[in-house]
Amino acid sequence: MSSEKKFKINSKVLFMIFAIVIGLLVGSIVLLISGYNPVETYSLLITGIFQKPKNIAWTIVNATPLIFTGLSFAFALKTGLFNIGAEGQYIVGTIVAFLVGFLVDLPPIIHIPLILISAVIAGAIYGGISGFIKAKFGMSEVISTIMLNWIAFYMNNFIVNMKAFKKPNSMGTFDILESGKITFFKDGVKNMSPFFMNFFAAPVHFGIILAIISSIVIWFILKKTTLGYKLKSVGYNPYASEYAGINVNAKLTQAMAISGILAALGGACQLLGYSYSLTSLSAMQNFGFNGMAVSLLAYNNPIGCIVSALFFGGLNYTSGNVQRVTGAPSELIQIIIGTIVLFTAIPYVFKIIKAKIAKKRSIKNV
């Protein structure tokens, strides 16, 4: 590894730590103004994750969908696209997973792969729509994905309220069939050590394994394959890529389709492993939007998204415990996360400004 590359990696890590520290400092100020002890609050926040094996397990459960949506955003950004639609693609994944999980009765060894493949296809189509619209009509993917988010949102609520699916006296549907569930030890843990019995008291599911595998696969695609090289080339400079013979329009659609696959797979895994049913939504669940924070904190590194998602997953889980013990508002966590993302995004702002200045200079020199 060259010294220049090492410097870039080290500077990113240092800036990430700086962003986290600033976020915690801002949170401390808010706590002091509100009359709470920052030391006590942060102590509970951090130690709460490791206090019990079950807490670690819940951190993993909360982090699993964020890994997928973080990967979705990171992959799109690496290819020059700003995918605001991970939220909608995630919802589409849950919808398709529910329909196939509820309506199709097959042995688990066939049923689970069928559900996941169906969700992946749906995510590819739903994500690919934005890429196609951008390639064909030049419409910004930011606008199209925001619109598609709301279509998915209301589609979810439409299906939940259908008589065939809606559970009486509830705001959700019936559960999927047992053959479609991917929770580890969903029938209870027996003949195991107290540690594992406590750990698997939380609904840890196979999705975390798929999330880690997906991170490795996306890293490999971006770093080691021709497809990844072409997609990144289009992101860096579509005009030069077209001149080099790359089909830019096709690559834009492919990039958004892969991004959609990742988000939809996250939604499918969460439904099969944790929720088991659809719920009527009154607001966005924010899995897609929190995935953006995960990606930015990891500097869009696919492997880094795992660590970043675990960090956010732990904060989100323990915030409830902190509120119960100290009375400190759980919204504090969102303030900390927002501040961390703000400072993490600063290098991107400088890059955009630098690129615009360079473009103006090149125009003047022509």
XYZ file of C-alpha atoms in Angstrom:
366
model
C 0.000 0.000 0.000
C 1.442 3.387 -1.027
C 2.092 6.114 1.553
C -0.448 8.389 -0.218
C -3.163 5.724 0.062
C -2.313 5.126 3.729
C -2.582 8.853 4.391
C -6.043 8.977 2.777
C -7.269 6.032 4.872
C -5.802 7.448 8.089
C -7.248 10.913 7.427
C -10.705 9.415 6.856
C -10.526 7.451 10.099
C -9.351 10.525 12.006
C -12.097 12.670 10.525
C -14.687 10.009 11.382
C -13.480 9.988 15.012
C -13.544 13.795 14.996
C -17.158 13.789 13.729
C -18.205 11.341 16.466
C -16.489 13.404 19.177
C -18.157 16.613 17.945
C -21.526 14.830 17.904
C -21.044 13.709 21.491
C -19.965 17.209 22.551
C -23.073 18.757 21.002
C -25.148 16.094 22.767
C -23.431 16.995 26.053
C -24.348 20.651 25.636
C -27.982 19.713 24.958
C -27.998 17.457 28.037
C -26.512 20.170 30.271
C -29.021 22.740 29.057
C -31.822 20.226 29.707
C -30.529 19.528 33.225
C -29.108 16.026 32.712
C -25.670 14.647 33.535
C -23.774 13.937 30.263
C -21.276 11.565 31.941
C -24.014 9.430 33.475
C -26.050 9.442 30.247
C -23.153 8.467 27.975
C -21.971 5.858 30.463
C -25.384 4.196 30.350
C -25.486 4.594 26.587
C -22.199 2.773 26.005
C -22.204 0.222 28.828
C -25.840 -0.600 28.096
C -24.815 -2.268 24.833
C -22.460 -4.697 26.583
C -24.372 -5.078 29.841
C -26.121 -8.274 28.754
C -25.683 -10.683 25.826
C -29.278 -9.854 24.888
C -28.342 -6.170 24.472
C -25.548 -7.097 22.072
C -28.015 -9.243 20.163
C -30.528 -6.399 19.915
C -27.771 -4.132 18.628
C -27.168 -6.660 15.837
C -30.902 -6.878 15.096
C -31.150 -3.075 14.838
C -27.983 -2.861 12.753
C -28.897 -5.522 10.177
C -31.316 -3.462 8.035
C -29.006 -0.438 8.332
C -26.118 -2.401 6.825
C -28.248 -3.138 3.759
C -29.578 0.404 3.320
C -26.125 1.829 4.032
C -24.693 -0.407 1.304
C -27.491 0.664 -1.025
C -26.675 4.348 -0.622
C -22.907 3.778 -0.665
C -22.993 1.762 -3.888
C -25.093 4.378 -5.675
C -22.860 7.219 -4.472
C -19.735 5.359 -5.601
C -21.249 5.305 -9.091
C -22.161 8.989 -9.076
C -25.829 8.592 -8.092
C -27.632 9.946 -5.040
C -30.125 7.257 -4.070
C -32.716 8.849 -1.779
C -34.984 5.912 -2.616
C -33.525 3.232 -0.333
C -36.514 3.792 1.955
C -39.002 2.953 -0.786
C -36.916 0.063 -2.078
C -36.728 -1.300 1.469
C -40.536 -1.122 1.762
C -40.967 -2.874 -1.595
C -38.704 -5.649 -0.315
C -40.908 -6.098 2.783
C -44.101 -6.102 0.676
C -42.893 -8.765 -1.733
C -41.391 -10.845 1.086
C -44.721 -10.756 2.921
C -46.800 -11.690 -0.132
C -44.615 -14.645 -1.092
C -44.118 -15.619 2.550
C -47.852 -15.564 3.269
C -49.388 -16.871 0.039
C -46.904 -19.553 -1.032
C -46.672 -22.738 1.037
C -43.441 -24.624 0.418
C -40.761 -26.408 2.460
C -38.358 -23.916 4.139
C -35.401 -24.978 1.978
C -37.332 -23.793 -1.101
C -39.606 -21.183 0.441
C -36.925 -18.914 1.973
C -34.745 -18.669 -1.193
C -37.893 -18.033 -3.265
C -38.926 -15.159 -0.985
C -35.464 -13.583 -1.059
C -35.108 -13.961 -4.842
C -38.572 -12.418 -5.355
C -37.637 -9.454 -3.138
C -34.327 -9.036 -4.974
C -36.079 -8.947 -8.363
C -38.627 -6.425 -7.078
C -35.848 -4.244 -5.638
C -33.905 -4.370 -8.906
C -36.967 -3.288 -10.877
C -37.948 -0.571 -8.414
C -34.425 0.829 -8.191
C -33.860 0.409 -11.921
C -36.877 2.600 -12.710
C -35.050 5.667 -11.360
C -31.883 4.779 -13.262
C -33.859 4.286 -16.489
C -35.713 7.590 -16.065
C -32.410 9.411 -15.507
C -30.777 7.699 -18.484
C -33.738 8.156 -20.844
C -35.106 11.566 -19.858
C -32.326 13.150 -17.797
C -34.549 13.476 -14.732
C -32.633 13.646 -11.448
C -32.688 10.395 -9.482
C -33.245 12.463 -6.328
C -36.677 13.570 -7.541
C -37.752 10.209 -8.971
C -36.666 8.226 -5.910
C -38.484 10.574 -3.532
C -41.683 10.072 -5.551
C -41.143 6.312 -5.608
C -40.689 6.317 -1.825
C -44.235 7.586 -1.390
C -45.643 5.142 -3.924
C -44.108 2.285 -1.920
C -45.379 3.829 1.321
C -49.008 3.941 0.180
C -48.725 0.568 -1.556
C -47.744 -0.900 1.825
C -50.793 0.599 3.528
C -53.090 -0.523 0.694
C -51.957 -4.143 1.073
C -52.162 -4.024 4.877
C -55.806 -2.956 4.675
C -56.852 -5.659 2.219
C -59.309 -8.087 3.830
C -57.285 -11.101 2.735
C -54.242 -9.947 4.736
C -55.404 -7.674 7.554
C -55.422 -9.194 11.017
C -58.684 -8.375 12.860
C -58.484 -5.661 15.529
C -54.954 -4.685 14.607
C -52.979 -2.248 12.455
C -51.122 -4.990 10.628
C -51.380 -8.183 8.641
C -51.253 -11.820 9.625
C -47.766 -13.304 10.081
C -46.028 -15.077 7.227
C -45.903 -18.875 7.258
C -43.415 -20.571 9.589
C -41.563 -21.978 6.579
C -40.538 -18.442 5.579
C -39.014 -17.327 8.879
C -35.235 -16.994 9.214
C -34.893 -16.209 12.941
C -32.284 -18.306 14.721
C -33.886 -20.541 17.385
C -37.332 -19.014 16.894
C -38.823 -21.852 18.955
C -36.581 -21.067 21.936
C -33.057 -21.948 22.991
C -32.537 -25.259 24.762
C -29.533 -27.071 26.251
C -27.178 -24.119 25.769
C -25.034 -22.003 28.082
C -26.711 -19.066 29.897
C -24.801 -16.632 27.662
C -26.254 -18.024 24.432
C -29.696 -18.474 25.970
C -29.705 -14.785 26.866
C -28.195 -13.777 23.506
C -30.773 -15.623 21.440
C -33.602 -14.247 23.559
C -33.449 -11.432 20.991
C -34.630 -12.229 17.435
C -31.200 -12.500 15.830
C -31.717 -13.783 12.315
C -29.922 -15.020 9.222
C -30.093 -11.518 7.743
C -26.914 -10.458 9.567
C -24.966 -13.174 7.714
C -26.441 -12.071 4.389
C -25.590 -8.453 5.266
C -21.931 -9.302 5.904
C -21.760 -11.390 2.716
C -23.380 -8.540 0.753
C -20.789 -6.076 2.095
C -17.951 -8.308 0.944
C -19.561 -8.890 -2.470
C -20.146 -5.156 -3.059
C -16.568 -4.380 -1.996
C -15.323 -7.024 -4.449
C -17.500 -5.704 -7.294
C -16.315 -2.133 -6.817
C -12.641 -2.965 -6.289
C -11.925 -6.065 -8.360
C -14.336 -6.334 -11.293
C -14.744 -4.723 -14.707
C -18.364 -3.929 -13.869
C -17.282 -1.986 -10.790
C -14.638 -0.121 -12.762
C -17.146 0.888 -15.438
C -19.781 1.938 -12.906
C -17.288 4.109 -11.004
C -15.986 5.583 -14.262
C -19.500 6.653 -15.198
C -19.862 8.212 -11.756
C -16.595 10.135 -11.973
C -16.976 11.328 -15.562
C -19.888 10.147 -17.739
C -18.635 12.056 -20.811
C -15.176 10.498 -20.738
C -16.749 7.092 -20.069
C -19.006 7.444 -23.111
C -16.022 8.478 -25.204
C -14.225 5.331 -23.969
C -17.084 3.184 -25.295
C -19.000 2.553 -22.062
C -22.790 2.500 -22.394
C -23.498 5.215 -19.815
C -27.296 4.877 -19.885
C -27.137 1.127 -19.284
C -24.687 1.570 -16.401
C -26.892 4.173 -14.706
C -29.806 1.737 -14.774
C -27.598 -1.132 -13.574
C -26.215 0.928 -10.673
C -29.665 1.914 -9.423
C -30.924 -1.653 -9.884
C -28.102 -3.057 -7.719
C -28.721 -0.321 -5.159
C -32.403 -1.291 -5.121
C -31.516 -4.961 -4.667
C -29.529 -4.200 -1.512
C -32.249 -2.092 0.111
C -35.017 -4.563 -0.802
C -32.966 -7.475 0.536
C -32.660 -5.592 3.840
C -36.425 -5.181 3.993
C -37.039 -8.838 3.174
C -34.586 -10.062 5.821
C -36.110 -7.812 8.471
C -39.595 -9.113 7.705
C -38.563 -12.776 7.592
C -36.395 -12.565 10.682
C -38.020 -10.004 12.945
C -41.400 -8.426 12.143
C -43.014 -11.361 10.202
C -45.842 -9.053 9.048
C -46.590 -5.702 7.452
C -47.816 -2.800 9.561
C -49.849 0.215 8.493
C -47.411 3.123 8.277
C -48.232 6.617 9.510
C -44.744 7.892 8.625
C -41.583 6.657 6.959
C -39.668 4.098 9.037
C -36.370 5.883 8.206
C -34.374 2.720 7.500
C -33.348 4.204 4.158
C -32.569 7.648 5.526
C -30.586 6.234 8.466
C -28.747 4.112 5.920
C -27.484 7.346 4.382
C -25.999 8.279 7.764
C -24.406 4.833 8.033
C -22.847 5.180 4.593
C -21.547 8.706 5.153
C -19.950 7.790 8.482
C -18.245 4.833 6.769
C -17.116 7.097 3.901
C -19.091 4.830 1.559
C -16.830 1.887 2.286
C -18.892 -1.350 2.027
C -17.002 -3.060 4.854
C -17.082 0.111 6.940
C -20.887 0.107 6.668
C -20.971 -2.955 8.967
C -19.112 -1.134 11.767
C -21.042 2.093 11.206
C -24.407 0.289 11.298
C -23.487 -1.502 14.534
C -22.580 1.876 16.050
C -25.923 3.421 15.085
C -27.822 0.240 15.962
C -26.324 0.259 19.449
C -27.121 3.932 19.988
C -30.723 3.490 18.865
C -31.289 0.454 21.086
C -29.758 1.807 24.282
C -31.411 5.232 23.926
C -34.657 3.713 25.204
C -32.914 2.337 28.301
C -31.232 5.685 28.961
C -34.592 7.427 28.820
C -36.090 5.006 31.333
C -33.186 5.337 33.795
C -32.254 9.029 33.569
C -35.290 10.576 31.926
C -33.076 12.015 29.175
C -35.051 12.277 25.913
C -34.408 9.575 23.312
C -34.417 12.361 20.676
C -30.933 13.169 21.972
C -29.629 10.207 19.968
C -31.044 11.694 16.781
C -29.321 14.994 17.612
C -26.010 13.181 18.089
C -26.459 11.187 14.865
C -27.421 14.321 12.925
C -24.362 16.198 14.183
C -22.065 13.278 13.374
C -23.453 13.068 9.834
C -23.160 16.853 9.403
C -19.458 16.866 10.258
C -18.834 13.675 8.301
C -20.342 15.310 5.218
C -18.043 18.352 5.369
C -15.284 16.743 3.204
C -17.891 16.040 0.510
C -18.904 19.721 0.524
C -15.290 20.746 -0.019
C -14.965 18.200 -2.838
C -18.039 19.636 -4.583
C -16.732 23.210 -4.219
C -13.286 22.150 -5.463
C -14.817 20.365 -8.467
C -16.907 23.439 -9.379
C -13.876 25.741 -9.151
C -11.839 23.346 -11.318
C -14.672 23.228 -13.885
C -14.874 27.033 -14.074
C -11.107 27.263 -14.549
C -11.155 24.653 -17.315
C -13.936 26.566 -19.107
C -11.940 29.802 -18.892
C -8.821 28.129 -20.282
C -10.672 26.760 -23.310
